[in-house]
Coordinates of C-alpha atoms in Angstrom, one line a residue:
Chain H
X1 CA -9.9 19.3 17.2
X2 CA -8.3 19.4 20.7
X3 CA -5.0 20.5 21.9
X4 CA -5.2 17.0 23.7
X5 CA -5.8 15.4 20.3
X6 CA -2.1 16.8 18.9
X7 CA -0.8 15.5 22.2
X8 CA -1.8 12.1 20.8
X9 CA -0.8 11.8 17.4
X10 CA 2.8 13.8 18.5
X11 CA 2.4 10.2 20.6
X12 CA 1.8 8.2 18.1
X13 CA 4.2 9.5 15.6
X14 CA 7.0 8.9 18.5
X15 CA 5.7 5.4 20.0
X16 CA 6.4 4.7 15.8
X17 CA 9.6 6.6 15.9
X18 CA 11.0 4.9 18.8
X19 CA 9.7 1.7 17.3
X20 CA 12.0 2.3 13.9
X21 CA 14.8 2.9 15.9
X22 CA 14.5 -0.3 18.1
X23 CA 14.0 -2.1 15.1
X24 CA 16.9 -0.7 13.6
X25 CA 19.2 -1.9 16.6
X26 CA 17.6 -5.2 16.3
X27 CA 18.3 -5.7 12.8
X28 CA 22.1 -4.6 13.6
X29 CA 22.6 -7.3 16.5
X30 CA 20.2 -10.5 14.9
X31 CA 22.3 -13.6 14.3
X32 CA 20.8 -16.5 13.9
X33 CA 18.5 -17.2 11.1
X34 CA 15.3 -17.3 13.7
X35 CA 15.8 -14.2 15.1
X36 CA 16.7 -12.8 11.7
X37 CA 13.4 -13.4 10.2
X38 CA 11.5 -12.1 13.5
X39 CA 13.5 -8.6 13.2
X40 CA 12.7 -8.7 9.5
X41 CA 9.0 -9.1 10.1
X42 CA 8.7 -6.8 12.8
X43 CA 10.7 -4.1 11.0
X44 CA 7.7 -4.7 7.7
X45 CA 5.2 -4.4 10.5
X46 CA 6.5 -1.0 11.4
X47 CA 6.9 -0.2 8.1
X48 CA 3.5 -0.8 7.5
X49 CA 2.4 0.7 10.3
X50 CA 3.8 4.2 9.5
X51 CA 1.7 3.5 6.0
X52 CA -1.2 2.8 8.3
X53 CA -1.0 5.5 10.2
X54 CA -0.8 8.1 7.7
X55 CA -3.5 6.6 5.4
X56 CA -5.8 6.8 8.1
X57 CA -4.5 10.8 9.7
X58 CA -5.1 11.9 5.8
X59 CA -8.8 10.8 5.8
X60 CA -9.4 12.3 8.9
X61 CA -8.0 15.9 7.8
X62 CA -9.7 15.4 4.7
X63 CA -12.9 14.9 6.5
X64 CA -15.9 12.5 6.9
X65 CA -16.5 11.7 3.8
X66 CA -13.2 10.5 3.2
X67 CA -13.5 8.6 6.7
X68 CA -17.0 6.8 5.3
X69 CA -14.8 5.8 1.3
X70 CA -11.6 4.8 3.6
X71 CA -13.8 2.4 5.2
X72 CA -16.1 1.3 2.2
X73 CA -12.4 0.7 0.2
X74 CA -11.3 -2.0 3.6
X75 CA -14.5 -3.9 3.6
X76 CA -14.0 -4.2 -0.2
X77 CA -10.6 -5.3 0.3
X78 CA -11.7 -7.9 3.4
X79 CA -14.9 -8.9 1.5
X80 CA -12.2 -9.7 -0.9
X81 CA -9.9 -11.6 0.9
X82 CA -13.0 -13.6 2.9
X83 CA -13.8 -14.9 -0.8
X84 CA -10.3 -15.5 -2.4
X85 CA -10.2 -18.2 0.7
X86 CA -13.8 -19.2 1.2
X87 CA -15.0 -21.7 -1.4
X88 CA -17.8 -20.9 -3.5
X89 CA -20.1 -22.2 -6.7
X90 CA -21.2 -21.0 -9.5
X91 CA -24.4 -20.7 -7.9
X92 CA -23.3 -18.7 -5.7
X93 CA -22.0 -16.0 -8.6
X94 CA -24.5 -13.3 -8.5
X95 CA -25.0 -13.3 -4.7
X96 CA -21.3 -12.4 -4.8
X97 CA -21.6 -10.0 -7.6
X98 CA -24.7 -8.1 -5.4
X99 CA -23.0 -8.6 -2.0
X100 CA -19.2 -6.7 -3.7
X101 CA -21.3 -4.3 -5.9
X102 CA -25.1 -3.7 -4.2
X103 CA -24.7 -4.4 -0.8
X104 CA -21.5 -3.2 0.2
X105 CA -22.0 0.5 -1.8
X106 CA -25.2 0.6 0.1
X107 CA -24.7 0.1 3.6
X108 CA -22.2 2.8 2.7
X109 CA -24.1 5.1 1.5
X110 CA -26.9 4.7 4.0
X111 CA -23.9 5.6 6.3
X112 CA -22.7 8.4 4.2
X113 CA -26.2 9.7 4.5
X114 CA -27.0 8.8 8.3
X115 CA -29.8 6.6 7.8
X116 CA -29.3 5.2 10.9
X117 CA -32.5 3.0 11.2
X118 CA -31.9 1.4 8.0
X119 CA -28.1 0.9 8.1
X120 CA -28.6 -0.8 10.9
X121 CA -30.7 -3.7 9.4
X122 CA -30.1 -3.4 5.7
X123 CA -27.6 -6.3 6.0
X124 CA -29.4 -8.3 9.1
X125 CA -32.3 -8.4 7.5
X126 CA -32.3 -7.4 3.6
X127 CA -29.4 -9.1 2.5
X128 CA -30.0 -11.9 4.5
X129 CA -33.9 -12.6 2.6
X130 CA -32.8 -11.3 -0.9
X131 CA -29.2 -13.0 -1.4
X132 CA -30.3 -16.6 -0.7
X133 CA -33.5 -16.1 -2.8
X134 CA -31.4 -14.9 -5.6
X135 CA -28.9 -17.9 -5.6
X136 CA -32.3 -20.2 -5.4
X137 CA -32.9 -18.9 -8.8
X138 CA -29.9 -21.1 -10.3
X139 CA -31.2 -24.1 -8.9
X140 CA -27.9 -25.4 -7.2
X141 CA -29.1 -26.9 -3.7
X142 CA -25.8 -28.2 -3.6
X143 CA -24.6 -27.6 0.4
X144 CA -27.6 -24.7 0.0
X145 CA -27.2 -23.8 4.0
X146 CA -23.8 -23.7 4.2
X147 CA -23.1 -21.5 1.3
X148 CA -25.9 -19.2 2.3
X149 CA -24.1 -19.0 5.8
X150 CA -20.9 -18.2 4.3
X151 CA -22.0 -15.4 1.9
X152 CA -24.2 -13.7 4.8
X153 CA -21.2 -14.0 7.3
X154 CA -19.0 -12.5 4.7
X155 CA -21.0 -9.7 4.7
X156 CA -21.6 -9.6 8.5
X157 CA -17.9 -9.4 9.3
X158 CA -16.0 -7.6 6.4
X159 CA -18.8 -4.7 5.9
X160 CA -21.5 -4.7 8.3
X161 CA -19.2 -4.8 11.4
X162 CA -16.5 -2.7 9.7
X163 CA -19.2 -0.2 9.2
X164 CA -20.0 0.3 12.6
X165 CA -16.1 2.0 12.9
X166 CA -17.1 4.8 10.6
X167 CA -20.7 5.1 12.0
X168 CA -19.6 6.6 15.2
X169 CA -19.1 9.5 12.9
X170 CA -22.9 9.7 13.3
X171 CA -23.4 9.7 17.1
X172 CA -23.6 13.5 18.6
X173 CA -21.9 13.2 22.2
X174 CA -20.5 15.9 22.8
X175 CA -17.2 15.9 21.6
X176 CA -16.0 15.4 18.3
X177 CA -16.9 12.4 16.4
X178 CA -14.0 11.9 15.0
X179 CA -12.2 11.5 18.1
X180 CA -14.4 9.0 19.0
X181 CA -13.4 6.9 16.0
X182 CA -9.7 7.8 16.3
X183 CA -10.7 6.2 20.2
X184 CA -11.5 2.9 18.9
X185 CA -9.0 1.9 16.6
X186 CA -6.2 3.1 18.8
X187 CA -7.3 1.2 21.7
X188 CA -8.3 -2.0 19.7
X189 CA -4.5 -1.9 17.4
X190 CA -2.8 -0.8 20.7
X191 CA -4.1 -3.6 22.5
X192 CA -2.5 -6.3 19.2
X193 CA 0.5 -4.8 19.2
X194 CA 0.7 -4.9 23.4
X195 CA -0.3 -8.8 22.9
X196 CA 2.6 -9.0 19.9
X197 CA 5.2 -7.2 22.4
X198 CA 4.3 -8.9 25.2
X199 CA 3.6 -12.3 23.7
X200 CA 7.5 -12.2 22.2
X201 CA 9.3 -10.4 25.5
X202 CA 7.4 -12.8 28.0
X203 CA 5.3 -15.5 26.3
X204 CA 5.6 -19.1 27.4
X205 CA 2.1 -20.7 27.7
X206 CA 0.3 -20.9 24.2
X207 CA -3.5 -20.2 24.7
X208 CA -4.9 -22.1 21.9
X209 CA -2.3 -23.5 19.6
X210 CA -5.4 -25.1 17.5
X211 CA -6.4 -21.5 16.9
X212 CA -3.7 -19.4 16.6
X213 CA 0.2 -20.6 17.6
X214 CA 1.5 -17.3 18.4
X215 CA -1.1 -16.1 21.0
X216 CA 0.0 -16.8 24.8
X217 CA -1.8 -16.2 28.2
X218 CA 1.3 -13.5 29.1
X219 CA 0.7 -11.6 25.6
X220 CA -3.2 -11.9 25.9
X221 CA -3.3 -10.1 29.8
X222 CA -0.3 -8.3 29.7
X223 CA -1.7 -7.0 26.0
X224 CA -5.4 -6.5 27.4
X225 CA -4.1 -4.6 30.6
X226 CA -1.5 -2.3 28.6
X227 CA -4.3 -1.7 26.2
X228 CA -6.9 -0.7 28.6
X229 CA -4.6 1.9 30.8
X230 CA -4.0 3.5 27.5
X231 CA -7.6 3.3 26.8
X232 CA -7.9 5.3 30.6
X233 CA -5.8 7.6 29.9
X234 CA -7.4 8.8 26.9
X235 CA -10.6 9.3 28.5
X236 CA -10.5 12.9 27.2
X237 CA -10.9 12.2 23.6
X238 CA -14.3 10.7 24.9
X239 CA -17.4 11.6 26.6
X240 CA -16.5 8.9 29.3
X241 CA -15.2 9.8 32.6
X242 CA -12.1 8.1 33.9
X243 CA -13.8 4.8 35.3
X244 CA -16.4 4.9 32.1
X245 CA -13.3 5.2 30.0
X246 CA -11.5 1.8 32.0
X247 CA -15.0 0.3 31.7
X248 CA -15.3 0.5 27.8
X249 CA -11.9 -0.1 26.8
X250 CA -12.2 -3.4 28.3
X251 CA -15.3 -4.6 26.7
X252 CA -13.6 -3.1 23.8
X253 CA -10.3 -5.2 24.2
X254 CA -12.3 -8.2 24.8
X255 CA -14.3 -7.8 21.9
X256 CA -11.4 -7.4 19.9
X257 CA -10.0 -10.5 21.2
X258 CA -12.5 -12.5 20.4
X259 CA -12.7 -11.4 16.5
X260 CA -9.3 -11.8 16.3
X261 CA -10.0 -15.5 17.7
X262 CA -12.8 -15.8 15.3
X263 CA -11.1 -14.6 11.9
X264 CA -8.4 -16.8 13.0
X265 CA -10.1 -19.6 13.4
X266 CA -11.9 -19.5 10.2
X267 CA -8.2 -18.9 8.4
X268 CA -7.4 -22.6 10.2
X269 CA -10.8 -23.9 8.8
X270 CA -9.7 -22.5 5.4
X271 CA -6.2 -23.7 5.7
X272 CA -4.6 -20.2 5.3
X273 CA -2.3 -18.6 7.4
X274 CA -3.2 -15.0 6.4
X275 CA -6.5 -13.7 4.8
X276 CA -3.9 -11.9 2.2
X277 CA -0.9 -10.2 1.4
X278 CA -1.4 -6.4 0.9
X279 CA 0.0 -4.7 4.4
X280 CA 3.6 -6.5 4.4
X281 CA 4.3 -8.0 7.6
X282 CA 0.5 -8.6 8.7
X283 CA -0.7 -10.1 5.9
X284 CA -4.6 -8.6 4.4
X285 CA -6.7 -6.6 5.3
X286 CA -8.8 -8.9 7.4
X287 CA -5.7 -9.7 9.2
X288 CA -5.3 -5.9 10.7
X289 CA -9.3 -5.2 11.2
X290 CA -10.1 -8.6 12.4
X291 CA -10.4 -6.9 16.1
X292 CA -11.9 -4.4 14.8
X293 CA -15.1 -6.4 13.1
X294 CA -16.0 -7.5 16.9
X295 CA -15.2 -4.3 18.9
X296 CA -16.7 -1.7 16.4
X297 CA -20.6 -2.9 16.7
X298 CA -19.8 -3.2 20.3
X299 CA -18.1 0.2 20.9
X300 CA -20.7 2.0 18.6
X301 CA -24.4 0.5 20.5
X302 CA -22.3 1.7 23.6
X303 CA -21.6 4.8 23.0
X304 CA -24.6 5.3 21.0
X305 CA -27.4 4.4 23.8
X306 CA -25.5 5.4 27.1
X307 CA -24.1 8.9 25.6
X308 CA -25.2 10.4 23.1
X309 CA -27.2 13.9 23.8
Chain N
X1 CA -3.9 6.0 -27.3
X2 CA -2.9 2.6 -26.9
X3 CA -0.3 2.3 -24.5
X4 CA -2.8 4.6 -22.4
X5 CA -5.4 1.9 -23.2
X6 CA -2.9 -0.6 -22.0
X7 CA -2.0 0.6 -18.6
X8 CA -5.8 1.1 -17.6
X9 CA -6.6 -2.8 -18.6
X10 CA -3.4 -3.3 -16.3
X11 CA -5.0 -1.1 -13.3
X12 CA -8.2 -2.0 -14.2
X13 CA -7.4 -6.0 -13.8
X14 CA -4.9 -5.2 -10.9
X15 CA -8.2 -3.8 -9.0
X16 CA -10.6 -6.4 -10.1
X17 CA -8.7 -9.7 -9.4
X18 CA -5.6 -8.2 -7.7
X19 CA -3.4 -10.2 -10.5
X20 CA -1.3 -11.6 -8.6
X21 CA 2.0 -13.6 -9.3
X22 CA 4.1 -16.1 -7.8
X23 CA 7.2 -17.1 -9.4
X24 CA 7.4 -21.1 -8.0
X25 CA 9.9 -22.7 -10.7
X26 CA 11.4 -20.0 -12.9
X27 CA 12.3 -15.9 -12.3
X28 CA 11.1 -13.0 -14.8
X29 CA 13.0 -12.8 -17.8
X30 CA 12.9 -10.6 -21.0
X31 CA 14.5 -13.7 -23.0
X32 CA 12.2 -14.8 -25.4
X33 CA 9.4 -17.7 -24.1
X34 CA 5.9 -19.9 -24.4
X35 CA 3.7 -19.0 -21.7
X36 CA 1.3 -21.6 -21.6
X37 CA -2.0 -21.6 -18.9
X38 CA -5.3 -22.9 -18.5
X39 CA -8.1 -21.1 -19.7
X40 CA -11.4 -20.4 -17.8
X41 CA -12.7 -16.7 -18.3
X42 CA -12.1 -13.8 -20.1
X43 CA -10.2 -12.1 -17.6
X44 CA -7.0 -14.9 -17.7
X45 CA -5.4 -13.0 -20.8
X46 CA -5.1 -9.8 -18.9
X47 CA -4.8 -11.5 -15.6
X48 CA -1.3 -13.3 -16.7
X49 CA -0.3 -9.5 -18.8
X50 CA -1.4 -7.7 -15.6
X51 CA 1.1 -10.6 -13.3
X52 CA 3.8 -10.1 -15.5
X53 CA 6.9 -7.2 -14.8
X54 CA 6.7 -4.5 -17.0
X55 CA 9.7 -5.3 -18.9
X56 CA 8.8 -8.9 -19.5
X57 CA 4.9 -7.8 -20.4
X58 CA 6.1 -5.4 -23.3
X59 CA 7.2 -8.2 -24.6
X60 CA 4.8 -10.4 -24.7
X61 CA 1.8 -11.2 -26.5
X62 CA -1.2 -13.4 -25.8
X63 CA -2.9 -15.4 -28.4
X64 CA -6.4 -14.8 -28.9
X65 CA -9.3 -16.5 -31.1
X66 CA -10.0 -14.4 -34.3
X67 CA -13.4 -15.9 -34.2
X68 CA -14.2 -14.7 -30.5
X69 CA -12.0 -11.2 -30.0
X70 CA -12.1 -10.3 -34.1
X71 CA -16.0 -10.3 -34.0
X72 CA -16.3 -6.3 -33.6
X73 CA -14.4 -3.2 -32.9
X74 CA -14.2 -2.7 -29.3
X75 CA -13.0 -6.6 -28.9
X76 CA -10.9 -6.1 -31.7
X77 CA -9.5 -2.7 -30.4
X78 CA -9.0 -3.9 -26.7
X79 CA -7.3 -7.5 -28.1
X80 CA -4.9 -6.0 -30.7
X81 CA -4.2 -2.6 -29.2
X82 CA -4.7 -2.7 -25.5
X83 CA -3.3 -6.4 -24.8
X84 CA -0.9 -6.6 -27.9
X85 CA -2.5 -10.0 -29.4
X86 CA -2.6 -11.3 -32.2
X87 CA -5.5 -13.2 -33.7
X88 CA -5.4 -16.5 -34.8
X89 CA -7.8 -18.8 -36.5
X90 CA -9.3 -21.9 -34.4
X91 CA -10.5 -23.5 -37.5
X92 CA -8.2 -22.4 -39.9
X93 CA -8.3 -23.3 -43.9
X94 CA -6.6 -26.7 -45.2
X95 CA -3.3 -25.4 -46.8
X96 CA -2.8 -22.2 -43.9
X97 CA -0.8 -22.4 -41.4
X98 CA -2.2 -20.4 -38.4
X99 CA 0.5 -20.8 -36.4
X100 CA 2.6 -18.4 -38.8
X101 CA 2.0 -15.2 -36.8
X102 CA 3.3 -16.8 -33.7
X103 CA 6.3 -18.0 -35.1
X104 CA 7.3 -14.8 -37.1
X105 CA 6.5 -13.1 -33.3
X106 CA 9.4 -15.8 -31.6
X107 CA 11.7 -15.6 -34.4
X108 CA 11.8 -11.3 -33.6
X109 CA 12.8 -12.5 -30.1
X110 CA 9.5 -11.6 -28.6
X111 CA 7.4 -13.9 -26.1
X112 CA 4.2 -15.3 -26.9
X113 CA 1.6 -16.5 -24.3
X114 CA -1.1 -19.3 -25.3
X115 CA -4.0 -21.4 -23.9
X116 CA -3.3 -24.6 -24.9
X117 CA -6.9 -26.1 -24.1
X118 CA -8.1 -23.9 -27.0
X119 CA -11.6 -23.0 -25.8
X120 CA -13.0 -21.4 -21.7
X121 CA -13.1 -24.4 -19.7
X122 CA -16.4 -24.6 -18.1
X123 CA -15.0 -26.6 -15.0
X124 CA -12.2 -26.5 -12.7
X125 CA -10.8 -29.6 -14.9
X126 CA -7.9 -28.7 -17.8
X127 CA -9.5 -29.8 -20.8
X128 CA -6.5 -32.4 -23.4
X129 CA -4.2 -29.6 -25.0
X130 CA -4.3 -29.3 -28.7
X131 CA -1.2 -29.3 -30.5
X132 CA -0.4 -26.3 -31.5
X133 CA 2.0 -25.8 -28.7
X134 CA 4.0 -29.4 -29.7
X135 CA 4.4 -28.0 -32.9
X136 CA 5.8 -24.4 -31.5
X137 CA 8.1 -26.4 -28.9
X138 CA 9.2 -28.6 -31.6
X139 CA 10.0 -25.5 -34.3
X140 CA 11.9 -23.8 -31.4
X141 CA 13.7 -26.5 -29.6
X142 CA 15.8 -23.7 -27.5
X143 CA 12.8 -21.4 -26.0
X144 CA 11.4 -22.1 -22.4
X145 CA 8.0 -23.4 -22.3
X146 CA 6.9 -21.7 -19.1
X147 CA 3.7 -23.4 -17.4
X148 CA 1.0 -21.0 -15.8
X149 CA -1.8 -22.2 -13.3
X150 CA -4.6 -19.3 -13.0
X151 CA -6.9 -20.0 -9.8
X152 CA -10.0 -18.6 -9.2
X153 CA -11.1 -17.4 -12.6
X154 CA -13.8 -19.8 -12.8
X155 CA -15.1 -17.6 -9.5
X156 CA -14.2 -14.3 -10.5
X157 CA -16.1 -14.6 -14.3
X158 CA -17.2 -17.8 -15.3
X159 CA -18.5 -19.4 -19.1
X160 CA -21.6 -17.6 -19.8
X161 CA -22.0 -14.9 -17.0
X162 CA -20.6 -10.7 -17.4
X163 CA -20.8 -10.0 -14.0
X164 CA -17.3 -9.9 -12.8
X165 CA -16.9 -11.2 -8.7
X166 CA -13.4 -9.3 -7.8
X167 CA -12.0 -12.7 -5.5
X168 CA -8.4 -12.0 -5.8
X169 CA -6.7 -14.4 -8.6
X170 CA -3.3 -15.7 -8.2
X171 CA -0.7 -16.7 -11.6
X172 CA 1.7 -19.2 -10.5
X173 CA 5.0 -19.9 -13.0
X174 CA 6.0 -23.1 -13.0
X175 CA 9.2 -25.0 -14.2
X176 CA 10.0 -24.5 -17.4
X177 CA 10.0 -27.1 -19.8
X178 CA 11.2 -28.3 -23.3
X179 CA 10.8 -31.4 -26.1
X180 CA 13.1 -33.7 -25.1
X181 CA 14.6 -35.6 -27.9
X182 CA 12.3 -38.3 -29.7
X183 CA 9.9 -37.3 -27.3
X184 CA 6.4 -37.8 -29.1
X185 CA 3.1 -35.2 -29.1
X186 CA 1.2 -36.8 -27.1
X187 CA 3.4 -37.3 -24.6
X188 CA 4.9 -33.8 -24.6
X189 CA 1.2 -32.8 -24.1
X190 CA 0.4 -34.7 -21.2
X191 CA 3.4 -33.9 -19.6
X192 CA 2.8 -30.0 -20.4
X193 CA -0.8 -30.1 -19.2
X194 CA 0.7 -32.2 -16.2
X195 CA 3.1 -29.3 -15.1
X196 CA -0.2 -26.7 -14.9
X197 CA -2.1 -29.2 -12.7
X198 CA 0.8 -29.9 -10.7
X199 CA 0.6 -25.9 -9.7
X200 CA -2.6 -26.4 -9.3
X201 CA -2.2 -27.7 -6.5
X202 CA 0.8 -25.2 -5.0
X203 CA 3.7 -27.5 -6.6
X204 CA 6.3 -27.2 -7.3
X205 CA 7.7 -25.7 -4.2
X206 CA 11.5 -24.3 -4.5

């Protein structure tokens, strides 16, 4: 990879560094109980974030195919979380049991192997026919539509969207795939954490407190702007020139908003205030790649009709 | 062998179902107690032994049907050796006493876990408890009965289906609870059963 590349992750490993350290001071000064439990749950976050960090640097030295079972393993984990929340019947067993176990491995594999033209239906258009004709099978019409809606948007979210992050391992542009990848998810988790900063320094009007509570008009353009300069700047990992590289952060940032906005609202259907509990200080899984289920597809049919050779 | 056996249930279960736990109305403890839970699937024996610490899990043992887990070798192997249980009879004969390995266990100071509803509940209800845990609380008036509410294992393998769906399953410890004096079966078990539907539905909260 590039020289430009280790100028990035030496970045990233400081913007984390400097992080620890601000949390440290934080922790030293809190008071009040409020404040207290803000510092603690940042200082998890960063925390976690180191974890996250070097989880996903150590499948990318160890190569694609480590990329591709990264990625499988989170969509198992989100698939699992979207279900430990989501109501189901027994009727609904071996849909579940194929969509964890078939489908899922699959689309995977049909990655792993660049199939392109039938990753990209397998899901839309397979699963969609096969699992509700399998759960007709048990006779249970009970709410038939609506649990055939949830299973396929299960699916849709935690592993045919998540997939599309990995896929851009496929697409030949140029420059190396991986950078492309490494792209994404920096600009669409640089762009939460700029909304998190910014949404605690300066936050005062709440966007949609039926949605989600935390997020303000200040954190959501002040996040989106931040995120987008960065997203600029590192045109080079990219094909993109300069004004491309503006142009497709900010559908990307968007994007990411919006599944963000989604997951969240389904968690308020559901009653939950986090999909799960595995990365302390954000919650699940589905809680870090929420963004990332709405900017991927988007990112990857960009980049994939408009530049690749 | 078997403690190998043991730990890959453990990772096995931990993978499948997450096995979760969330201590509401009591803390881990290595002090002898009845763990008591509803019963749904399979999985909830290993799912409570995969919640529990380390130190409070080698102590334990769950109680499992001779008629169901003592039918072949690999149940057998996998209930006595790789979950510690011990086998007891559902129907047992007139003069027996099949609550006699579960009271030699308590009286060594180890902890016992038991399904009180006696068979998989094919429903989300929890099925009248059967006695045997009266007669336990009554024998050992000074060890915690410690109520556990499984979620999701009607989901994750229900009655009559081996495919397992890995939802994530939580084991919620409730308040522990004991005979109080004069207080009759009956009662004791509907106030027992009471405490697991009463996490059920997330109480108690501390």
């Amino acid at each position: 990879m590039t020289s430009f590349f280790s100028i990035v992750l030496a970045a990233i490993l400081g913007l984390l560094a400097v992080a620890s350290a601000i949390g440290f001071i934080l922790q030293r000064r809190a008071t009040d109980p409020g404040s207290v439990a803000t510092v603690h749950n940042l200082n998890a976050r960063i925390r976690s974030w180191w974890i996250m960090v070097a989880v996903f640097g150590g499948a990318l030295l160890l190569g694609d195919t480590a990329v591709v079972v990264l990625f499988a393993f989170l969509s198992f984990m989100a698939l699992r979380e979207f279900w430990t929340l989501t109501p189901s019947r027994r009727g609904d067993h071996l849909a579940l049991f194929l969509s964890f176990f078939v489908v899922l491995p699959v689309q995977y594999v049909l990655l792993g192997t660049l199939w392109y033209g039938l990753f990209a239906i397998f899901i839309p258009v397979y699963a969609f026919l096969i699992l509700p004709a399998v759960a007709t099978l048990t006779g249970d019409v009970n709410e038939f539509l609506a649990r055939t809606a949830r299973v396929q948007w299960g699916l849709m979210l935690t592993v045919y969207s998540i997939s599309h992050a990995p896929a851009l391992l496929m697409l030949q542009t140029g420059t190396p795939p991986a950078l492309l990848l490494i792209y994404l998810v920096i600009v669409v988790q640089l762009s939460d954490v700029f909304q998190y900063v910014w949404g605690k320094l300066l936050g005062k009007r709440r966007f949609s407190p039926n949605i989600s509570p935390s997020k303000t008009l200040e954190g959501l353009f002040g996040g989106g702007a931040s995120a987008i300069l960065v997203g600029t700047l590192l045109y080079r990992l990219t094909p993109f020139s300069p004004l491309q590289a503006a142009a497709v952060s900010t559908v990307v940032v968007v994007a990411g908003f919006f599944g963000g906005f989604v997951l969240s609202a389904i968690k308020r259907d559901l009653n939950a205030k986090d999909w799960g509990y595995v990365i302390e200080g954000h919650g699940g899984v589905l809680d870090r790649l929420d963004s990332i289920t709405f900017a991927a597809p988007l990112f990857f049919h960009i980049v994939r009709y408009w530049f690749t050779v | 062998m078997s403690a190998l056996v043991r730990r890959l249930l453990v990772l096995f279960v931990r993978i499948m179902v997450g096995a979760r736990s969330e201590w509401r109305g009591c803390t881990p403890d290595t002090r002898r107690r009845i763990y008591f839970a509803n019963h749904n699937s399979h999985v909830d024996t290993v799912a409570v032994m995969a919640a529990l610490p380390y130190q409070v899990r080698r102590l334990t043992h769950p109680v499992a049907a001779r008629d169901y887990w003592g039918t072949s070798t690999f149940r057998r192997f996998i209930a006595e050796k790789g979950l510690r249980a011990v086998l007891i009879d559902r129907k047992p004969l007139p003069d027996s006493n099949p609550l006699e390995p579960l009271e030699r266990l308590l009286e060594e100071g180890r902890s016992i876990l038991i399904f009180p509803e006696g068979t998989r509940s094919a429903t989300d209800e929890i099925a009248p408890f059967r006695s045997g845990i009266y007669r336990l609380a009554c024998r050992f008036p000074d060890v915690e009965l410690v109520p556990i509410h499984l979620d999701n294992l009607q989901r994750i393998l229900p009655k009559g289906s081996m495919l397992i769906v890995p939802i994530t399953c939580t084991a919620r410890f409730g308040k522990p609870l004991r005979v109080e004096p004069g207080e009759g079966k009956d009662a004791f078990l509907a106030r027992a059963r009471a405490a697991v539907i009463e996490l059920a539905r997330g109480g108690p909260v501390e």
